[in-house]
Structure formats: structure tokens, C-alpha cells
PDB file of C-alpha atoms in Angstrom:
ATOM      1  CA  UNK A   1       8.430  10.804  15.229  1.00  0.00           C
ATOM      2  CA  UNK A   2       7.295  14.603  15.538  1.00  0.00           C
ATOM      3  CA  UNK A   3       4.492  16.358  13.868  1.00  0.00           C
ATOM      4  CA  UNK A   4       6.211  17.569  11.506  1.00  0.00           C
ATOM      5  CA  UNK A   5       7.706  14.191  10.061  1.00  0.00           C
ATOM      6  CA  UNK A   6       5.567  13.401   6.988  1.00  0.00           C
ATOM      7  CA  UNK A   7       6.843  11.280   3.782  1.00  0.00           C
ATOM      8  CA  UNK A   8       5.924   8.117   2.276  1.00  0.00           C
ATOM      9  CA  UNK A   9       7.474   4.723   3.353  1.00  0.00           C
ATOM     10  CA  UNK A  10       7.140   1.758   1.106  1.00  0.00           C
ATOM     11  CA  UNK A  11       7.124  -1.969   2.987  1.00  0.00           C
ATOM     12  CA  UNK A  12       7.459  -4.259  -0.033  1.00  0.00           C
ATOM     13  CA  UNK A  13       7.961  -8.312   0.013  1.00  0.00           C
ATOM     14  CA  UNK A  14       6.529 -11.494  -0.989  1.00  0.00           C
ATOM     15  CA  UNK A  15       3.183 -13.661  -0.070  1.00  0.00           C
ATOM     16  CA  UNK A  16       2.997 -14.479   3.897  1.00  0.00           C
ATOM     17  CA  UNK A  17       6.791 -12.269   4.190  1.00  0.00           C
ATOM     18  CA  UNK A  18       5.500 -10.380   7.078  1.00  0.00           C
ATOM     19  CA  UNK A  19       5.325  -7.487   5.439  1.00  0.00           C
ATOM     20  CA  UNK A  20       2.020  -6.576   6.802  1.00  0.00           C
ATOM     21  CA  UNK A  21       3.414  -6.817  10.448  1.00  0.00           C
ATOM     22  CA  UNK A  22       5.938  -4.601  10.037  1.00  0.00           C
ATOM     23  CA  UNK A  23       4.107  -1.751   8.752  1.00  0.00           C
ATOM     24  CA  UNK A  24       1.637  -2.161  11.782  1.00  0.00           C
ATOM     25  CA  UNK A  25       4.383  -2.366  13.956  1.00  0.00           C
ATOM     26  CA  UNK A  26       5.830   1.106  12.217  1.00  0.00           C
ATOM     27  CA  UNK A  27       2.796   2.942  12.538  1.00  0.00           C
ATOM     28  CA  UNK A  28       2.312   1.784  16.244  1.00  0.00           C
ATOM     29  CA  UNK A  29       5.985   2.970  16.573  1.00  0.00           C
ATOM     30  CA  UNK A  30       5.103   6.742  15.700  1.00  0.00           C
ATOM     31  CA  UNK A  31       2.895   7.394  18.514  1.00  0.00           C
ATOM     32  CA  UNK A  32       0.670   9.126  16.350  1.00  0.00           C
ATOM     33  CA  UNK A  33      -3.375   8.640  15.630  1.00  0.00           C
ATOM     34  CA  UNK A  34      -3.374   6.013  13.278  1.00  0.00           C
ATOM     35  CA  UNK A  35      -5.844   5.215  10.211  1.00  0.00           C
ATOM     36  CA  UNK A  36      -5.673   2.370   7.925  1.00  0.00           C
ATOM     37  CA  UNK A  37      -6.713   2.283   4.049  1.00  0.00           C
ATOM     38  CA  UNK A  38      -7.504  -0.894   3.399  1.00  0.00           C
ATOM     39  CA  UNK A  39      -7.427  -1.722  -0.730  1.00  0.00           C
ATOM     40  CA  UNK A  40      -8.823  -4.959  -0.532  1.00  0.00           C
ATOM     41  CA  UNK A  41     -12.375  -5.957  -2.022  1.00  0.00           C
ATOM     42  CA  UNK A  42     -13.929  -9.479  -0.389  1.00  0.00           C
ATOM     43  CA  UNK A  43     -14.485 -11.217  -3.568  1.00  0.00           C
ATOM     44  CA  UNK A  44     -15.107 -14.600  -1.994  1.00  0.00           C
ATOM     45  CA  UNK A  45     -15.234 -16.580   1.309  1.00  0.00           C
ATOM     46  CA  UNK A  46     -11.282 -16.816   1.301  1.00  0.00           C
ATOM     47  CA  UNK A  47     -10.537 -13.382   1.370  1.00  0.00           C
ATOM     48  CA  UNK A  48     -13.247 -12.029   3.917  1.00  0.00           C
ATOM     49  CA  UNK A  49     -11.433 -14.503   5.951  1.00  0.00           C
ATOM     50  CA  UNK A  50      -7.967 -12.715   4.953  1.00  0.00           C
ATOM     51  CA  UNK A  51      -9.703  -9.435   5.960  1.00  0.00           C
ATOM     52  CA  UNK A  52     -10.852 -10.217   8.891  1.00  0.00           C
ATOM     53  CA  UNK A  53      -8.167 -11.745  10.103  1.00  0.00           C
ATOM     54  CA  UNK A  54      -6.019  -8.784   9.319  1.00  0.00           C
ATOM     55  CA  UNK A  55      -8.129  -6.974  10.987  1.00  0.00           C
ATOM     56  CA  UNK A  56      -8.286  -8.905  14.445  1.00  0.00           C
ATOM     57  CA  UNK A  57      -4.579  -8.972  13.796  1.00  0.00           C
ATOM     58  CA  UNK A  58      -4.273  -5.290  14.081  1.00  0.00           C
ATOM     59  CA  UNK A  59      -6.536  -4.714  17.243  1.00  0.00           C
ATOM     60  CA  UNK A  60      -8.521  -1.289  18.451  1.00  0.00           C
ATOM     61  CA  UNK A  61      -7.507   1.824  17.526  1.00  0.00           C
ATOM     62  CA  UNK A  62      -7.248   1.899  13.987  1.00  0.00           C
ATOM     63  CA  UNK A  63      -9.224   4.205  12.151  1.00  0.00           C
ATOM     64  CA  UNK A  64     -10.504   2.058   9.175  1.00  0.00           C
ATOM     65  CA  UNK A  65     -11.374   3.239   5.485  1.00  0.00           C
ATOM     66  CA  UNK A  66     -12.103   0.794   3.071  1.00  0.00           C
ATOM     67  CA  UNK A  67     -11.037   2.383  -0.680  1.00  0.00           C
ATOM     68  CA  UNK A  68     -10.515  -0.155  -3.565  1.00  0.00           C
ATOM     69  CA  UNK A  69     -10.288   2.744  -6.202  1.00  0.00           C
ATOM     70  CA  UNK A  70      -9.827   6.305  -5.201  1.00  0.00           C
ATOM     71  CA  UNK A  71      -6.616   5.836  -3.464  1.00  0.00           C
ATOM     72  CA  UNK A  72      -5.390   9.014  -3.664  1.00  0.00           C
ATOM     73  CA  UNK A  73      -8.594  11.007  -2.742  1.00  0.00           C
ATOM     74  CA  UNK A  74      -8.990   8.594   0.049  1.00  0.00           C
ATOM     75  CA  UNK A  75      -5.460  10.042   1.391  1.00  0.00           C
ATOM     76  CA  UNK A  76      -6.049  13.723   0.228  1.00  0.00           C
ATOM     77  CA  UNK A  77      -8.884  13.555   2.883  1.00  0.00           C
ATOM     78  CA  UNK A  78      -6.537  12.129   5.753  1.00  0.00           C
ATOM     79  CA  UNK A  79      -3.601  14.377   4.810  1.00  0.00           C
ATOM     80  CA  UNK A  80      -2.573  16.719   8.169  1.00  0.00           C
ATOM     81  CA  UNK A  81       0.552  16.931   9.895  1.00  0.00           C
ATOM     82  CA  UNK A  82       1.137  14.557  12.341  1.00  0.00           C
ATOM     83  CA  UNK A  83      -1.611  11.984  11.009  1.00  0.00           C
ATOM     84  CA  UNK A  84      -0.230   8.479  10.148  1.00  0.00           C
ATOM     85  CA  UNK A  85      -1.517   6.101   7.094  1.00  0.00           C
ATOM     86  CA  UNK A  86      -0.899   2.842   6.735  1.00  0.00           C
ATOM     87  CA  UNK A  87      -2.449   2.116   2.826  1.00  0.00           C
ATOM     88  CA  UNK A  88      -2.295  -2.174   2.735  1.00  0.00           C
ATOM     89  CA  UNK A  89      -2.104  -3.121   0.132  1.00  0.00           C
ATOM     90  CA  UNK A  90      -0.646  -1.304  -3.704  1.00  0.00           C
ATOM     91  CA  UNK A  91      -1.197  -4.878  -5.307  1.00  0.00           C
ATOM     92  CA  UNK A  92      -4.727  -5.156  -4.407  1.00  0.00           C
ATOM     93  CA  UNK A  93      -5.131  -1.914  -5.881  1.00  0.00           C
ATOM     94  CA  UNK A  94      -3.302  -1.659  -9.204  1.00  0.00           C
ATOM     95  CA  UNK A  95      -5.592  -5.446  -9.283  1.00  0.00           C
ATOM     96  CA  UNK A  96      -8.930  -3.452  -8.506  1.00  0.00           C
ATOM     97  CA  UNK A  97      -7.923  -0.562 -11.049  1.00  0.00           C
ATOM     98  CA  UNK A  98      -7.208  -3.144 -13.527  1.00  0.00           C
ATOM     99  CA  UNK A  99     -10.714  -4.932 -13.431  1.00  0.00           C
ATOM    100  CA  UNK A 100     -12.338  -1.799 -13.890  1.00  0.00           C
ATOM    101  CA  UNK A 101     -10.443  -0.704 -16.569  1.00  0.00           C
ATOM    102  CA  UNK A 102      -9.174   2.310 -14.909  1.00  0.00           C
ATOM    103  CA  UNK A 103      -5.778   4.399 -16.778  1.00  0.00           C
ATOM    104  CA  UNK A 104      -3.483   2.575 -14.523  1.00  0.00           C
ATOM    105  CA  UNK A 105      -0.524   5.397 -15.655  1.00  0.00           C
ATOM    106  CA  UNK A 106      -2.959   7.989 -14.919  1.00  0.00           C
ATOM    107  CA  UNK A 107      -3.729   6.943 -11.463  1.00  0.00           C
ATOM    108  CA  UNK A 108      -0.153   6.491 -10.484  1.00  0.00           C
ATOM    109  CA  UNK A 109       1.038   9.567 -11.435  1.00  0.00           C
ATOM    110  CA  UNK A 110      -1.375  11.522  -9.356  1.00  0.00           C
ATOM    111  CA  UNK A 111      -0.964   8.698  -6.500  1.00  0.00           C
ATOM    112  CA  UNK A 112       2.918   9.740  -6.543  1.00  0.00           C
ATOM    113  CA  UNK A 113       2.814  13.309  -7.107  1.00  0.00           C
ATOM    114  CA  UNK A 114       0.124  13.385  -4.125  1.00  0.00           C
ATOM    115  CA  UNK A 115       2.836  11.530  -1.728  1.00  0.00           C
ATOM    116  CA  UNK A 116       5.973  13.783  -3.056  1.00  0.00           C
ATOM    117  CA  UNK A 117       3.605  16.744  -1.422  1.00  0.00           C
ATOM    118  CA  UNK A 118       1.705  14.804   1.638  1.00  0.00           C
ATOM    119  CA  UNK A 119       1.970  16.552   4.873  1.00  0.00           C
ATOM    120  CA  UNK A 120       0.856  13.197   6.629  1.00  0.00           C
ATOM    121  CA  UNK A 121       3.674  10.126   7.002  1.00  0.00           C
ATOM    122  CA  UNK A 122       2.187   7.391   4.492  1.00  0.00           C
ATOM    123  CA  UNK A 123       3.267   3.884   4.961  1.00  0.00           C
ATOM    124  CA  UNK A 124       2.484   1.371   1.725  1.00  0.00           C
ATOM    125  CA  UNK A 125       2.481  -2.220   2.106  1.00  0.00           C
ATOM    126  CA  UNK A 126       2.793  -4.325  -1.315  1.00  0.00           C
ATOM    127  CA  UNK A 127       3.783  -7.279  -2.935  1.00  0.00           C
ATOM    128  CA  UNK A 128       6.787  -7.685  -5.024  1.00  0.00           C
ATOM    129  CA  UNK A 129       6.210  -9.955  -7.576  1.00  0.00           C
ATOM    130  CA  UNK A 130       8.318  -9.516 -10.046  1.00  0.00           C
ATOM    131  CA  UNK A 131      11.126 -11.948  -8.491  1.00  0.00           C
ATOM    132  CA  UNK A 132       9.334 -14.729  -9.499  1.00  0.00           C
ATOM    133  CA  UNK A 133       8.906 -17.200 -12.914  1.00  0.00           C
ATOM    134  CA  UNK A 134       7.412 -15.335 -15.881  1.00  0.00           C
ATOM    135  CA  UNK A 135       3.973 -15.585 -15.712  1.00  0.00           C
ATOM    136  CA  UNK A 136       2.587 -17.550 -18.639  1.00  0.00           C
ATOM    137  CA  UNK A 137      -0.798 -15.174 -19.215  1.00  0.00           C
ATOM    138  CA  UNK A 138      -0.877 -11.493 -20.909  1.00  0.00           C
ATOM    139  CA  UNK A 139      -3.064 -10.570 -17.997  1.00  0.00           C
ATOM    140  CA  UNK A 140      -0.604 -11.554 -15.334  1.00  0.00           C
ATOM    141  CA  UNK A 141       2.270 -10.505 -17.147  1.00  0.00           C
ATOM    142  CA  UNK A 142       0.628  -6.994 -17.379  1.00  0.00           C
ATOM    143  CA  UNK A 143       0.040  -7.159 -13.697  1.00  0.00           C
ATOM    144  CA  UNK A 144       3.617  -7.580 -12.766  1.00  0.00           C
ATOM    145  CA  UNK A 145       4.618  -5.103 -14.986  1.00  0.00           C
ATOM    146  CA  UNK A 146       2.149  -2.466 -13.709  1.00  0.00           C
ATOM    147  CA  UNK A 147       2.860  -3.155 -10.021  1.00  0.00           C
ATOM    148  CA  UNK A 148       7.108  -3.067 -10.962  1.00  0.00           C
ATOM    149  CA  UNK A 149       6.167   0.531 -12.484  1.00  0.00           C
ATOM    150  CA  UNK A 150       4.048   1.580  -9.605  1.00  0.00           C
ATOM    151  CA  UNK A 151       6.400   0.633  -7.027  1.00  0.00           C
ATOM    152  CA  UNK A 152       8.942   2.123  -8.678  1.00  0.00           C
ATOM    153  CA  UNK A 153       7.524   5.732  -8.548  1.00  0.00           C
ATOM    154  CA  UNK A 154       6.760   5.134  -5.448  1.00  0.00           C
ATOM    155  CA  UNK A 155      10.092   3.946  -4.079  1.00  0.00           C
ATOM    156  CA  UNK A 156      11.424   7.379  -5.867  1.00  0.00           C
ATOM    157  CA  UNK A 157       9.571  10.014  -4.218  1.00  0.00           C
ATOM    158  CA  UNK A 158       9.687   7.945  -0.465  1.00  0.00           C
ATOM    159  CA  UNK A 159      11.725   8.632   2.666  1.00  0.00           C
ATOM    160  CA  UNK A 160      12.019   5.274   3.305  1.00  0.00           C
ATOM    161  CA  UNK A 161      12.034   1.599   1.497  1.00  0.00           C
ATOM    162  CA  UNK A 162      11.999  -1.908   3.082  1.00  0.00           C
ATOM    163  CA  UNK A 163      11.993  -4.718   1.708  1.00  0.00           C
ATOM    164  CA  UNK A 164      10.878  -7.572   4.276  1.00  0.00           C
ATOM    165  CA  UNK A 165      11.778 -11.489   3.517  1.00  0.00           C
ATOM    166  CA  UNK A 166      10.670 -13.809   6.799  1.00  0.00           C
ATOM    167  CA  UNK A 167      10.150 -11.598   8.263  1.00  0.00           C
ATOM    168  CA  UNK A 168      13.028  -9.474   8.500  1.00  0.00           C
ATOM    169  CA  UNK A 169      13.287  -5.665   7.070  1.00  0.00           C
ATOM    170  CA  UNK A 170      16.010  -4.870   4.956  1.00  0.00           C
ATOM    171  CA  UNK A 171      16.350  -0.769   4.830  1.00  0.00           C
ATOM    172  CA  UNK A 172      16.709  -0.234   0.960  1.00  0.00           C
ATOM    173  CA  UNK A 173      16.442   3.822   1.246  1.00  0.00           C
ATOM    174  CA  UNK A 174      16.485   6.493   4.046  1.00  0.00           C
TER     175      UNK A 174
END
């Protein structure tokens, strides 16, 4: 990767896929100052465990900014040529945006018309979960349906698209 590479890639797969993995291991791949956006909010013991253990997982060197909300201000202010962002995860996100009520179509707009423009290479880790049973609540059914949508615009204005299933990447686009 050069300076001059920039773009969004989008890492998307299921619960435990190694997903996660693979975008570290892309970002470490690029040579390139690294900073991670990290989506996720510790809501209980379980997921401060999660955290931290992605976070031992990815080792020194990462510059860390937590941002459950203001996604795409969070990447405005990282945005340079030649700077690398891995954002884990969109799920979490669209999850935290949705608990405070936030204009989920709003926000993902200006998320995607921010990437279409970055000058930095952006690399998104999420969950697909649309592959899966129905779910039987309005708020989880909305949930699916808001992350399909995201990941959709997403997936249309990125360089690259992987979709990862144990563990192995399967190039979807670029």
C-alpha cells in the first residue's frame, strides 16, 4: 500500500467468523500508522471482557479511539493520506444509534458519503445478520434491517468487500 491508496474496505461475517482477525491482519499488512475506532460500549461484565480481550488480541501500536456515536466525525478527524482505520464494529454502532434514538438514515448517509470522499484507507468490520431465522421481535427485526441497509451503502461506495466464514475471506468486490 502507498500513500496515496485510500478507500473503504468492508470485512463482514457472522459471530466468532474471524472477521475481526482479518481486518487486524489487513491493517498490519499496509505498513501504515494504524488507529482503531472502537464502537463498542461495556454495558456489562461480559463485554468489558470482549473488549479487553480484543484489545490484548491486537497488541501495541494501535492508536485507540473509543466512539459509540459520532462515527463519522470520529473519522473526519483521522482522515490524511496514508493514515489507516480500522472502525470494529458497524453492528455495535447502528445498536448504539438505535438506543439513543438517533435518525439511523441520517447517520448513514453522511457515514457513506464521508467514505466515498476519505483520503485515509478505512477498514469496517461488521456482522451480517441477516442470513439467519427471522427474528421474532419488531426491535430485532428493525435491527437486521437497518444493519442490511447500512452495509449495503457501504459495500457500494468501497474498494473492497470480504466476506469471512471460519475464518476464511471470500473477496466479494475489488
Amino acid at each position: 500500500m502507498t500513500a496515496h491508496d485510500h478507500g473503504a474496505v468492508l470485512v463482514l461475517g457472522g459471530a466468532r467468523s474471524g472477521k475481526s482477525r482479518f481486518a487486524e491482519n489487513y491493517v498490519l499488512g499496509t505498513g501504515q500508522g494504524r488507529h482503531y475506532v472502537a464502537t463498542g460500549r461495556a454495558w456489562d461484565e461480559e463485554m468489558q471482557a470482549r473488549i479487553a480481550k480484543h484489545r490484548e488480541d491486537r497488541g501495541p501500536g494501535w492508536n485507540t479511539i473509543e466512539e459509540p456515536l459520532d462515527l463519522t466525525f470520529a473519522l473526519k478527524t483521522l482522515d490524511r493520506p496514508g493514515e489507516v482505520v480500522l472502525v470494529d464494529c458497524l453492528t455495535l454502532w447502528v445498536t448504539n444509534l438505535m438506543l439513543e434514538g438517533r435518525d439511523l438514515a441520517s447517520e448513514f448517509r453522511m457515514l457513506a458519503q464521508f467514505v466515498a470522499q476519505a483520503k485515509a484507507r478505512i477498514v469496517f468490520v461488521s456482522n451480517e445478520v441477516g442470513l439467519g431465522i427471522v427474528p421474532e421481535n419488531r426491535m430485532a427485526r428493525d435491527f437486521r434491517d437497518h444493519a442490511g441497509r447500512l452495509h449495503q451503502l457501504i459495500a457500494e461506495v468501497a474498494r473492497e468487500v470480504y466476506f469471512i466464514a471460519a475464518g476464511l475471506p471470500l473477496k466479494m468486490k475489488g
